[in-house]
PDB file of C-alpha atoms in Angstrom:
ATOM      1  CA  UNK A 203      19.927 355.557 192.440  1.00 81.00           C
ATOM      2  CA  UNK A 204      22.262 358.526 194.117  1.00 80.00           C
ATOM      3  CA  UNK A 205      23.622 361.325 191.836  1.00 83.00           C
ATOM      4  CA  UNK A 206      26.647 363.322 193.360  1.00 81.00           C
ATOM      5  CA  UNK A 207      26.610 366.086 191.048  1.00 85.00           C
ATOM      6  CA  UNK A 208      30.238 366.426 192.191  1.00 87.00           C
ATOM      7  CA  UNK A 209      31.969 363.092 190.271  1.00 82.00           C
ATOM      8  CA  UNK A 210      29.246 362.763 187.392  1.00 79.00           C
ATOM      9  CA  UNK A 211      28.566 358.972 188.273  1.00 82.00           C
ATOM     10  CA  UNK A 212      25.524 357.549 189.928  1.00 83.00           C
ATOM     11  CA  UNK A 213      25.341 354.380 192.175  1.00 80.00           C
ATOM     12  CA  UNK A 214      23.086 351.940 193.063  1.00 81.00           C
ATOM     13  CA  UNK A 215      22.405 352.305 196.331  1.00 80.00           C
ATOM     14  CA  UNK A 216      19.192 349.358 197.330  1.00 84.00           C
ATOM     15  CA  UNK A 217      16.782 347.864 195.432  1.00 86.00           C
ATOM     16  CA  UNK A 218      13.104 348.523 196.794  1.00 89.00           C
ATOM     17  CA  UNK A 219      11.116 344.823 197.129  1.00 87.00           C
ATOM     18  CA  UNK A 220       7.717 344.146 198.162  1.00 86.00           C
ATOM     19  CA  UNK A 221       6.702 343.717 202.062  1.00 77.00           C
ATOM     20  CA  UNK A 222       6.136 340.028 202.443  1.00 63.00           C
ATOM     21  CA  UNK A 223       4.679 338.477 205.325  1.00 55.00           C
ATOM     22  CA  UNK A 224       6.529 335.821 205.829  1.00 53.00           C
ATOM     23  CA  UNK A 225       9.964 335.392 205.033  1.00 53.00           C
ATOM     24  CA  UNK A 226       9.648 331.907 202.928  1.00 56.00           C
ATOM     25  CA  UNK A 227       7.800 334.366 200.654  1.00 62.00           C
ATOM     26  CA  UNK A 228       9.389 335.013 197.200  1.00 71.00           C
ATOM     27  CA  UNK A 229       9.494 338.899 197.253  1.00 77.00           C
ATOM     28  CA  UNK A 230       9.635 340.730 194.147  1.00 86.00           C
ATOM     29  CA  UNK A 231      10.898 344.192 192.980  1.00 90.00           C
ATOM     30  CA  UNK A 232       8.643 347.182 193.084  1.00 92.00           C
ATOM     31  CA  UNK A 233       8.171 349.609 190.177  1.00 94.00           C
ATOM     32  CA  UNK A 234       9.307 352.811 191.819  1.00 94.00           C
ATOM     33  CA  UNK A 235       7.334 355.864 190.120  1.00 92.00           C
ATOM     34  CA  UNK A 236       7.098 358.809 192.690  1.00 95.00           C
ATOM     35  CA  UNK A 237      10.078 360.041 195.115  1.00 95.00           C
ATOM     36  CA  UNK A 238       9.778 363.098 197.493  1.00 96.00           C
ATOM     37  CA  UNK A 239      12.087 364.451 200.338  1.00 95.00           C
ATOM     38  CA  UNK A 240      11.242 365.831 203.745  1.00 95.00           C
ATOM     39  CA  UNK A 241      12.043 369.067 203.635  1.00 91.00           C
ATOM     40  CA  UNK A 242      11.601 369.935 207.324  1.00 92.00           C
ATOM     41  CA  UNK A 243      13.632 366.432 207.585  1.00 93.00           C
ATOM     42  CA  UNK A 244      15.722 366.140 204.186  1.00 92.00           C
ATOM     43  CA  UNK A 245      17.259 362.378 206.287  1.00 92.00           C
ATOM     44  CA  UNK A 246      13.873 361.076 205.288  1.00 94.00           C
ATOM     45  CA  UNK A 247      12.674 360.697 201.890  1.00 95.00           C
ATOM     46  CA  UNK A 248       9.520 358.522 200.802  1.00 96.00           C
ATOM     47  CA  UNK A 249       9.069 356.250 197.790  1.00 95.00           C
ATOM     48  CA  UNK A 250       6.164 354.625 195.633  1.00 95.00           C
ATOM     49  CA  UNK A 251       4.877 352.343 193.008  1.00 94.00           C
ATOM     50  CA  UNK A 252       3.756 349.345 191.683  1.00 93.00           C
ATOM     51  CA  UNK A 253       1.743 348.593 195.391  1.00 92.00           C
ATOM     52  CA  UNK A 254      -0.125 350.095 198.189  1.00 92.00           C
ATOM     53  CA  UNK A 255       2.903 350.931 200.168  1.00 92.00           C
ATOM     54  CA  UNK A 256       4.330 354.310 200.870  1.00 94.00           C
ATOM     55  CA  UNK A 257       7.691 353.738 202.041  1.00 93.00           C
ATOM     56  CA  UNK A 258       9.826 356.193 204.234  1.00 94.00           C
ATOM     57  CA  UNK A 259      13.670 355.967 204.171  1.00 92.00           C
ATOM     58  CA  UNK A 260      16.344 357.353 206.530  1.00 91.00           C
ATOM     59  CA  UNK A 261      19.347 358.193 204.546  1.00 87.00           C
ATOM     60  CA  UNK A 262      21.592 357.462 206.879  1.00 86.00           C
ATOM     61  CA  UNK A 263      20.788 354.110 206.996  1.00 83.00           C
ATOM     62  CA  UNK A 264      21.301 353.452 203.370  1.00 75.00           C
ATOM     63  CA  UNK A 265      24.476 351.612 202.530  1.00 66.00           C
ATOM     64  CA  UNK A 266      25.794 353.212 199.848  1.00 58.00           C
ATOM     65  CA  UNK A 267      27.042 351.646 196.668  1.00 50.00           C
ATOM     66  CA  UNK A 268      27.133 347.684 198.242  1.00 51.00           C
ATOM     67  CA  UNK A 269      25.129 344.948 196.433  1.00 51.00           C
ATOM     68  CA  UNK A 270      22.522 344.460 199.628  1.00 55.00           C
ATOM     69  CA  UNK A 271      19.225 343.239 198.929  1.00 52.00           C
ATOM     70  CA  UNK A 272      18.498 344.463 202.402  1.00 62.00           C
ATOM     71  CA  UNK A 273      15.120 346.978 201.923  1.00 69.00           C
ATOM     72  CA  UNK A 274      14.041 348.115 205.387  1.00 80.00           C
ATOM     73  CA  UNK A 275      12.461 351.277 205.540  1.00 88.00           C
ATOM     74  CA  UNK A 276      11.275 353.064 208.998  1.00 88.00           C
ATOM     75  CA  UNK A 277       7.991 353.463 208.007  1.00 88.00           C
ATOM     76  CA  UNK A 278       5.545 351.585 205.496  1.00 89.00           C
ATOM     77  CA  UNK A 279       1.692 352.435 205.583  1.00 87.00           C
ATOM     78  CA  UNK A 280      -1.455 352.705 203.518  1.00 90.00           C
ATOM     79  CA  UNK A 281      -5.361 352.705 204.051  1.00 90.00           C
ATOM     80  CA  UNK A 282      -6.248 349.732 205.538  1.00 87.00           C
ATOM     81  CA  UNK A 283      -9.581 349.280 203.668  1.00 87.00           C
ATOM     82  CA  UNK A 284      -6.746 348.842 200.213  1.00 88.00           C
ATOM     83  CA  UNK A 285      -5.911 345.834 202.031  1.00 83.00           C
ATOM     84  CA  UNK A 286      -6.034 342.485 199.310  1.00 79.00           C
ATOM     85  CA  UNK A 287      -6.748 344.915 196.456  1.00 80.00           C
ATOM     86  CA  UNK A 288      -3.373 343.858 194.154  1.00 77.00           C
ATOM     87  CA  UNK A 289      -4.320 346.005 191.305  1.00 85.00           C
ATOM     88  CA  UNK A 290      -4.206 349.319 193.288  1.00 91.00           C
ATOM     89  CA  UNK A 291      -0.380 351.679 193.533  1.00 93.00           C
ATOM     90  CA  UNK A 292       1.499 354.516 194.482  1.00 95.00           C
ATOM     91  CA  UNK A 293       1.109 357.036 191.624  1.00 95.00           C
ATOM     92  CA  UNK A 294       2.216 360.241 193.662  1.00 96.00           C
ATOM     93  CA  UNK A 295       3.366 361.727 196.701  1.00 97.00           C
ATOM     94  CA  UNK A 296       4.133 364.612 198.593  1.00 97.00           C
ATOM     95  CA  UNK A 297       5.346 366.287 201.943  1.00 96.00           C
ATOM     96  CA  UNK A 298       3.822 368.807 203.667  1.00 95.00           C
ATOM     97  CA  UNK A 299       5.780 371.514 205.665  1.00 92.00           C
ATOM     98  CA  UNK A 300       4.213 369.882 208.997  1.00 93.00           C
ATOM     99  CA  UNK A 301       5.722 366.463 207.584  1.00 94.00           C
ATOM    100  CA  UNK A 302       2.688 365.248 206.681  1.00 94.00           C
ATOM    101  CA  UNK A 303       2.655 362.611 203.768  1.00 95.00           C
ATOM    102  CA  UNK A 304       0.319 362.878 200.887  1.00 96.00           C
ATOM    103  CA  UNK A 305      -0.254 359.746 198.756  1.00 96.00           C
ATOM    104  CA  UNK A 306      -2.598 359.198 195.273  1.00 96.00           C
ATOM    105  CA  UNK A 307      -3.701 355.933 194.244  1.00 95.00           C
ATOM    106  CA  UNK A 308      -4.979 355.023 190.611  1.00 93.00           C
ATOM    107  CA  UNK A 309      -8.497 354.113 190.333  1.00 89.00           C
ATOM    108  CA  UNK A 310      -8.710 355.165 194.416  1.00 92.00           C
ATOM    109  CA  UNK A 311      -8.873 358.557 196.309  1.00 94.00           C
ATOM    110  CA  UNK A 312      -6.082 360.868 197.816  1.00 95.00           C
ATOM    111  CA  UNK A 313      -4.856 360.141 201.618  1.00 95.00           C
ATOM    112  CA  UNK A 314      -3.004 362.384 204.068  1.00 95.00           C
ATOM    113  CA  UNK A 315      -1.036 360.515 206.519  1.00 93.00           C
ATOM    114  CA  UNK A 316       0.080 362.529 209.637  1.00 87.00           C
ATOM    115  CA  UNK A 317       3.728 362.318 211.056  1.00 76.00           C
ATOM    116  CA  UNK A 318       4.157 358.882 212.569  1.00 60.00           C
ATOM    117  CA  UNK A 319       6.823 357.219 214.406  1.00 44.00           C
ATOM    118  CA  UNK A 320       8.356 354.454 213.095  1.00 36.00           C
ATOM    119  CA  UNK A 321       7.413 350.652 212.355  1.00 35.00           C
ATOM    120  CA  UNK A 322      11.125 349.017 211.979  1.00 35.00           C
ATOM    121  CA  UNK A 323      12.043 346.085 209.470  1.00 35.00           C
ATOM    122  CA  UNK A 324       7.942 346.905 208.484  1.00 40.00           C
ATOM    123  CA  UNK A 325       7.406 342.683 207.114  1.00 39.00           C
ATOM    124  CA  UNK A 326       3.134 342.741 208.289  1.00 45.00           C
ATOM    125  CA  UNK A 327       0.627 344.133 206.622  1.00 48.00           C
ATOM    126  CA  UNK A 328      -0.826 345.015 209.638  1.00 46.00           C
ATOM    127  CA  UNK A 329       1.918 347.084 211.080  1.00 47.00           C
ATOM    128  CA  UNK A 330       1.609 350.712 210.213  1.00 46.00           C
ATOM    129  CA  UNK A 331      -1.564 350.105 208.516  1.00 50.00           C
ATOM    130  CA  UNK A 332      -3.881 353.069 209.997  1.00 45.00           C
ATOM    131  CA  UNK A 333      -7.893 352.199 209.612  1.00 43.00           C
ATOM    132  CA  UNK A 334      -9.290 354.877 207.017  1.00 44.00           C
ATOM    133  CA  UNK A 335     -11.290 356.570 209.343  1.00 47.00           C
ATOM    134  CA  UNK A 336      -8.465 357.958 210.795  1.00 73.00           C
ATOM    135  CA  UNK A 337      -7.258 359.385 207.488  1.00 88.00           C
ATOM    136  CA  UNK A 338      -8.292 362.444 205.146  1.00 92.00           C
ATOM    137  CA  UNK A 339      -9.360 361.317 202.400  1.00 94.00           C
ATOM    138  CA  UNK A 340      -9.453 363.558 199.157  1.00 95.00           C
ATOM    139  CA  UNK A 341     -12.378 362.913 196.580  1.00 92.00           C
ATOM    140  CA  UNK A 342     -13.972 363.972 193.424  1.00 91.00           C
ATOM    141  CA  UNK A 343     -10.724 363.181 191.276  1.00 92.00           C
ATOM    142  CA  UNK A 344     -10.067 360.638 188.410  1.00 90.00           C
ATOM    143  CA  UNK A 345      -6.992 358.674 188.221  1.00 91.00           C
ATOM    144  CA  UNK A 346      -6.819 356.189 185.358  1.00 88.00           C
ATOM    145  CA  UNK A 347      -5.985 357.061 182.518  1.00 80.00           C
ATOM    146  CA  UNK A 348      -2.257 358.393 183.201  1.00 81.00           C
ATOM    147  CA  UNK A 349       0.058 358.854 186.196  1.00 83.00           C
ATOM    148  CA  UNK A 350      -1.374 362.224 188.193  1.00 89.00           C
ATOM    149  CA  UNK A 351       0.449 363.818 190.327  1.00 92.00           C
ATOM    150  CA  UNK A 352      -0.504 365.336 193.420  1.00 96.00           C
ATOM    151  CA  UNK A 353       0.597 368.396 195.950  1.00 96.00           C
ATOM    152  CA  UNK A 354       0.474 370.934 198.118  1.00 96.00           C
ATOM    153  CA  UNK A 355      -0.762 374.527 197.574  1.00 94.00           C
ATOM    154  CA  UNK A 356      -0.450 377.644 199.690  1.00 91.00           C
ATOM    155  CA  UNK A 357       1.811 379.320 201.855  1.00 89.00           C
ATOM    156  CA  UNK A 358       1.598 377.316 204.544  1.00 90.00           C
ATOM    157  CA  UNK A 359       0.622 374.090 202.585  1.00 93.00           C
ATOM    158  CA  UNK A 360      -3.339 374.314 203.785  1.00 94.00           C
ATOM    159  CA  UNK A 361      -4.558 373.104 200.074  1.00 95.00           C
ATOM    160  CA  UNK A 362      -4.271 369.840 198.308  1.00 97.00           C
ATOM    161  CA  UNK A 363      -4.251 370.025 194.679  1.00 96.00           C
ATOM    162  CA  UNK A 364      -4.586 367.176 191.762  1.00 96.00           C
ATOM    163  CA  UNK A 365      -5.214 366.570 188.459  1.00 93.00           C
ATOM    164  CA  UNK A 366      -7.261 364.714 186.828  1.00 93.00           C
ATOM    165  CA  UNK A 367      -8.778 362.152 183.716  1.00 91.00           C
ATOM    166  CA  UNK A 368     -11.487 364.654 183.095  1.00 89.00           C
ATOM    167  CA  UNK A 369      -9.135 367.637 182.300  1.00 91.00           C
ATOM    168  CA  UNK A 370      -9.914 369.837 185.909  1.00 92.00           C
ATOM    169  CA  UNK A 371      -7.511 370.859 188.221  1.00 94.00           C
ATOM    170  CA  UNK A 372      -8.971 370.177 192.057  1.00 95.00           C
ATOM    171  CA  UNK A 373      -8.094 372.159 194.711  1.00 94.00           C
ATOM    172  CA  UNK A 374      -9.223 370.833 198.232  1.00 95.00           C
ATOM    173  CA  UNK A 375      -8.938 372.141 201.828  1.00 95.00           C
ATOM    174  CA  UNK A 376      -6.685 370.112 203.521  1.00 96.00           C
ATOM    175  CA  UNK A 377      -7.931 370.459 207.104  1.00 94.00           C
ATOM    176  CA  UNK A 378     -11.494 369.603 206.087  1.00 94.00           C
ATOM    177  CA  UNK A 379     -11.259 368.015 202.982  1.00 94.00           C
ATOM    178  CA  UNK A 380     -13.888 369.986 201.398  1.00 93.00           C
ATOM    179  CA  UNK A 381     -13.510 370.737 197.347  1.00 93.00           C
ATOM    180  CA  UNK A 382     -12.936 374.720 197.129  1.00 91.00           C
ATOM    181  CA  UNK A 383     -12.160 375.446 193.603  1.00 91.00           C
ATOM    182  CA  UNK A 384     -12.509 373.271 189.859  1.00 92.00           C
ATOM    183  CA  UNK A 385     -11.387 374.662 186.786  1.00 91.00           C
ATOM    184  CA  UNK A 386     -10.563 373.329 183.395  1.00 90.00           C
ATOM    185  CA  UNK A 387      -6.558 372.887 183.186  1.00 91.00           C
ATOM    186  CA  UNK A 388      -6.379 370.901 179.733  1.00 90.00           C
ATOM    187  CA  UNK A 389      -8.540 369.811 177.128  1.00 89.00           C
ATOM    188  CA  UNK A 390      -8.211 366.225 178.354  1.00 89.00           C
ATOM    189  CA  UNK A 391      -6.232 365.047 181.253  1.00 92.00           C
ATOM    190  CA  UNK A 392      -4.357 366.581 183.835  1.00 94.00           C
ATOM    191  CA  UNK A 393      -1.189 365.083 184.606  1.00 93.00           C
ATOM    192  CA  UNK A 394       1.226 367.437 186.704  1.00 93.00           C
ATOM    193  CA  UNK A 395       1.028 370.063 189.160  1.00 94.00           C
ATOM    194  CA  UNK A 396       3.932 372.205 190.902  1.00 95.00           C
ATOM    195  CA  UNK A 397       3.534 374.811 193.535  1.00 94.00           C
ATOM    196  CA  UNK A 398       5.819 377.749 193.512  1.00 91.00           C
ATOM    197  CA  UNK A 399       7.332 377.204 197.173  1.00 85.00           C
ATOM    198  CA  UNK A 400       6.623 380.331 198.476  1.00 85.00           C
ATOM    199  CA  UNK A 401       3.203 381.685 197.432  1.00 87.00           C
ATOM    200  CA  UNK A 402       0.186 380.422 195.992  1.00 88.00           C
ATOM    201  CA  UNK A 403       1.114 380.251 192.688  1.00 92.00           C
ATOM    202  CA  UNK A 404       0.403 376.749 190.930  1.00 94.00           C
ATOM    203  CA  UNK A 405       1.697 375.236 187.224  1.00 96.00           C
ATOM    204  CA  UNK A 406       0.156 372.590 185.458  1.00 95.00           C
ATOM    205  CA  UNK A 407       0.521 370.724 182.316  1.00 94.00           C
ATOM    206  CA  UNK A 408      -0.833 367.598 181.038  1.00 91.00           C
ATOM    207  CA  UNK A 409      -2.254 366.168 177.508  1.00 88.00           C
ATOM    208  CA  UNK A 410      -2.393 369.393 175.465  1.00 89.00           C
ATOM    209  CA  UNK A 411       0.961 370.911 174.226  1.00 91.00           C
ATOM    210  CA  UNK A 412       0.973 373.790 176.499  1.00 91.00           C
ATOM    211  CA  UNK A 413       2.108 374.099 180.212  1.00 93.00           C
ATOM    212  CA  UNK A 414      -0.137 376.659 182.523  1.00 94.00           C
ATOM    213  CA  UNK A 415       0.350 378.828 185.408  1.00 95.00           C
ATOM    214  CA  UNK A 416      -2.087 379.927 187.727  1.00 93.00           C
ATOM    215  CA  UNK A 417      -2.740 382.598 190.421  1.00 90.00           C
ATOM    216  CA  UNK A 418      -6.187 383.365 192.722  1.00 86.00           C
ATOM    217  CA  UNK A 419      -6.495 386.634 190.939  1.00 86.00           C
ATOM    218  CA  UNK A 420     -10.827 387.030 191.086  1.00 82.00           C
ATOM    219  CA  UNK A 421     -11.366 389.864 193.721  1.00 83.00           C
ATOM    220  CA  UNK A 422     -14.489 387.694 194.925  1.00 82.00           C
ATOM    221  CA  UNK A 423     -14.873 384.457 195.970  1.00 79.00           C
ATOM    222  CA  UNK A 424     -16.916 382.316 193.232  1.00 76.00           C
ATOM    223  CA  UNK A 425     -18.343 378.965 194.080  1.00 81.00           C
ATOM    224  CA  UNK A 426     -17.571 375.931 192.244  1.00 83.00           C
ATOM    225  CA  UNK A 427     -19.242 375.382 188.375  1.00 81.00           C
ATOM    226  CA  UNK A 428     -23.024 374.549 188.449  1.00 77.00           C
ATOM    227  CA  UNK A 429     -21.837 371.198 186.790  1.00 78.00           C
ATOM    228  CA  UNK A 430     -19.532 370.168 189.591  1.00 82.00           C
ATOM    229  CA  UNK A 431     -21.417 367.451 190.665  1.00 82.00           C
ATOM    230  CA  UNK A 432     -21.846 365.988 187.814  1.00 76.00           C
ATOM    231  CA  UNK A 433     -17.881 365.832 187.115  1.00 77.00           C
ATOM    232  CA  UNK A 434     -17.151 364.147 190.271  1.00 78.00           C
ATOM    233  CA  UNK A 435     -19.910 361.893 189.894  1.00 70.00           C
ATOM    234  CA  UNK A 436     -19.268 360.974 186.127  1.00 60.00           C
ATOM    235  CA  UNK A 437     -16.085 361.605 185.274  1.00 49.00           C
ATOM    236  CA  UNK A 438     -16.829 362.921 182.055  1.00 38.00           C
ATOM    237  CA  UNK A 439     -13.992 364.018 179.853  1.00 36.00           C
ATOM    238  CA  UNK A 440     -16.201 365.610 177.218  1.00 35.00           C
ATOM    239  CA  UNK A 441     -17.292 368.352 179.782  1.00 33.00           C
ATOM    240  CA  UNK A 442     -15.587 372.074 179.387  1.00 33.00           C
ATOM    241  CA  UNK A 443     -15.841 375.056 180.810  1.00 33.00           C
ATOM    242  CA  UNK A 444     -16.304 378.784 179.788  1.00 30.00           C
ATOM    243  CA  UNK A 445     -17.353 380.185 182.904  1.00 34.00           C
ATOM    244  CA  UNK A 446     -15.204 382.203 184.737  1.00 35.00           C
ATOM    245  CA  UNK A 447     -13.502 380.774 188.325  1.00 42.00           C
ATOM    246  CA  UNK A 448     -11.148 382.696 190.896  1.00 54.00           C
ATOM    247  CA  UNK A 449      -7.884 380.628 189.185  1.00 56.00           C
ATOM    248  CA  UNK A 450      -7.030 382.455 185.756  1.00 59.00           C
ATOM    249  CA  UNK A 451      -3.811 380.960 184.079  1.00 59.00           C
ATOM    250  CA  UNK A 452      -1.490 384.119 184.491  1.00 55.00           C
ATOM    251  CA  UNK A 453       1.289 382.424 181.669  1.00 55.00           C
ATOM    252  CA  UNK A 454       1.072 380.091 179.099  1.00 61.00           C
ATOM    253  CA  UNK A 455       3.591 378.728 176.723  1.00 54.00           C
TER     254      UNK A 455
END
């Protein structure tokens, strides 16, 4: 759907179906939950939901308000190894200021997906379909329970951050993909994240009634919790933490 903030009405501008391929294939209308624009590229924006795809659009190719079915985005891809797994979707995405794409999966891990060029009228599921090795891959996370979203952090976008079913907030490096800070964010789950867009600055909210704000205020560094292991490993929601961690929630309400 477009909103023009100018007239008040919204349109229908394409309906987003399922990448078939063959074209005697019934295709079927995908549950659309996450939307994000290119901000370095605002022509592009990227879709997902109820399967593996991420989907990349070109505005300018959209035909505004006409009853198409036509769906052809300039760029579909996903890990290859999701390949034949039906029960795994889209829950999140995000852009990074180098136009990298960053896309959750429930029950699965986080992937980055460098800037490609594009796969036109993308029908195979072998087109645009990168092996895994070749992606980042973000771990520890649980994504079950409830949509989580996921971002960017930092300045320059260098962290990846993400809730999760187990309450924590994970922040990872993004070059490296290594885990550098966990910290209780809600009593239960952790459900939505948002940068400020300028400095490192992060708000969260999720299950409990409260939304948080956080800032790296510790003057040292301090490692991750002595129990971090066992989160990622178990994914226990009954764990909590009292000990102190360089994120301190700087606003609360």
């Amino acid at each position: 759907m477009q909103f023009d903030l100018r007239d008040g009405n919204n349109k229908a501008t394409f309906q987003c179906y399922t990448l078939s391929g063959s074209s005697k294939m019934r295709r079927h209308p995908v549950r659309l939950s996450a939307i994000v624009i290119n901000s370095r590229n605002p022509n592009y924006f990227a879709v997902g939901g109820s399967d593996k795809y991420a989907r990349v659009y070109d505005i300018r190719k959209v035909h505004w308000g006409e009853q198409s079915n036509d769906d052809n985005p300039v760029s579909s891809f996903y890990p290859a190894h999701l390949k034949g797994k039906g029960s795994v979707h889209v829950t999140a995405l995000a852009y990074s200021f180098q136009e990298e794409l960053l896309v959750s999966y429930n029950d699965e891990h986080i992937y980055l997906f460098e800037k490609l060029g594009s796969f036109e009228n993308m029908q195979d599921d072998e087109k645009g379909c990168l092996p895994t090795n070749e992606l980042q891959v973000y771990k520890g996370h649980r994504n079950a329970r409830t949509v989580k979203g996921v971002s960017f952090l930092g300045p320059n976008t260098e962290y990846v951050v993400s809730g999760s079913d187990c309450g924590n907030v994970f922040i990872w490096r993004k070059k490296d993909a290594n885990l550098v800070a966990l910290f209780k964010g809600d009593t239960q789950v952790v459900n939505c994240l948002e940068p400020h867009p300028h400095i490192t600055v992060l708000a969260t909210s999720g299950i409990d009634n409260t939304a948080k704000v956080w800032a790296p205020i510790a003057e040292d560094y301090v490692p991750l919790p002595v129990d971090a292991e066992k989160v990622i490993s178990g994914f226990s929601n009954s764990l909590y933490y009292t000990r102190e961690h360089q994120y301190e929630v700087i606003y609360q309400h």
